[in-house]
Amino acid sequence: MSILFYHFGLAIILFFLLNWIGSHSIHAGYIRMSILVKADEAPAFNFLYRAFSPVAFITVASAILYKTDQEWLVQDIYLVVVYYFLFRILFNLITGRGLLLNWMTQAAYVLVSVPVSYYVYDKLIIHKEFLFPTAKELGSAVWLAIVAYAYYTFNNVKLSDERTKARKANYLNNRYSKYRSIYGAIIEEKSETKQQEALIYAVLIYEAFNRPKVYRIMENIIFRIGLAKTLGIMQVTTSNFIDDEESVRLGATKIVSDHLKAKLKVEARPYGGGSWAIRREVLELYNPDREYISEVDRIYDEIMTKYYPGDKEDFHAEMVEIHKKMQDDQGEPNKSSQQDDLAPL
């Protein structure tokens, strides 16, 4: 079997491995691709992780291949990094995330990672000595300290996020316009208010981002053998096979229906919580994950600001009203108590 097949397989493993490790490195500053604008709090970490992790991967993979007597697979193993970046870009284009990519940054990853991979391959990997460093080579640890210092310094430099904001806004506008042209009639028919309409679009955009077309095609296949419970662009739980259009219809119906349940629940509380609390309850009924609720709510806020400015709720005014009610309710017992103290015996 061709060595290219094995190298491309390693590239795919590398892609999913780096995504998995990254998703478990949020505390270290790793920033995932998102529809929302997120400040890059650790630019050095994110750049070095994406540019040099592939180099580390082929180095470790080569060591394992040497130890397992599979030296023939080490030949030209630096190409794994090339295939990795090709697969990464292709994956993002197929899943409709191309508008979110910073292409200058992507080019920088390639221009750093590929040459370094070839250098490490040419100078170290094809020579088994890299597995057994000499005392002289260990002395280069001093340089590692210098690199670590430079890394720490650069990691505290905060970069402008204006281009990121523009990219995210462009993506949101593109998705909203696209889905409005395809599913707008269904959503308008099901919605009772502009707020519900905007919330449906927010859920639709977020679900479609996390379950792009290629994923949904795979879901359609495994659903038929009983291994999937949700289908369609809005990821509706169903026992029957449905397409994207029916998914939007069912998803919109659920959000509108849940809105009444959420409203009754919030209004039954001592101090309510306003439209914000109702919306959060609706989203919790759709998906209880806290991060899901938070991110969809932020998308909703951006949609309301841009496309429904006249119908946007005044969150600040609602909170002031709730706070005033709390103060009034707390003040009444005190006033009554004072009157009782002054009453004649």
CSV table of C-alpha atoms in Angstrom, one decimal, residues 28 134 190 202 213 221 259 297:
chain,number,residue,atom,x,y,z
A,28,ALA,CA,-4.2,27.8,29.0
A,134,THR,CA,24.6,14.0,23.6
A,190,LYS,CA,-44.2,30.1,13.5
A,202,ALA,CA,-29.8,32.4,16.7
A,213,LYS,CA,-23.9,19.8,6.0
A,221,ILE,CA,-26.9,7.5,7.5
A,259,HIS,CA,-41.6,30.4,25.4
A,297,ASP,CA,-27.9,34.2,23.7
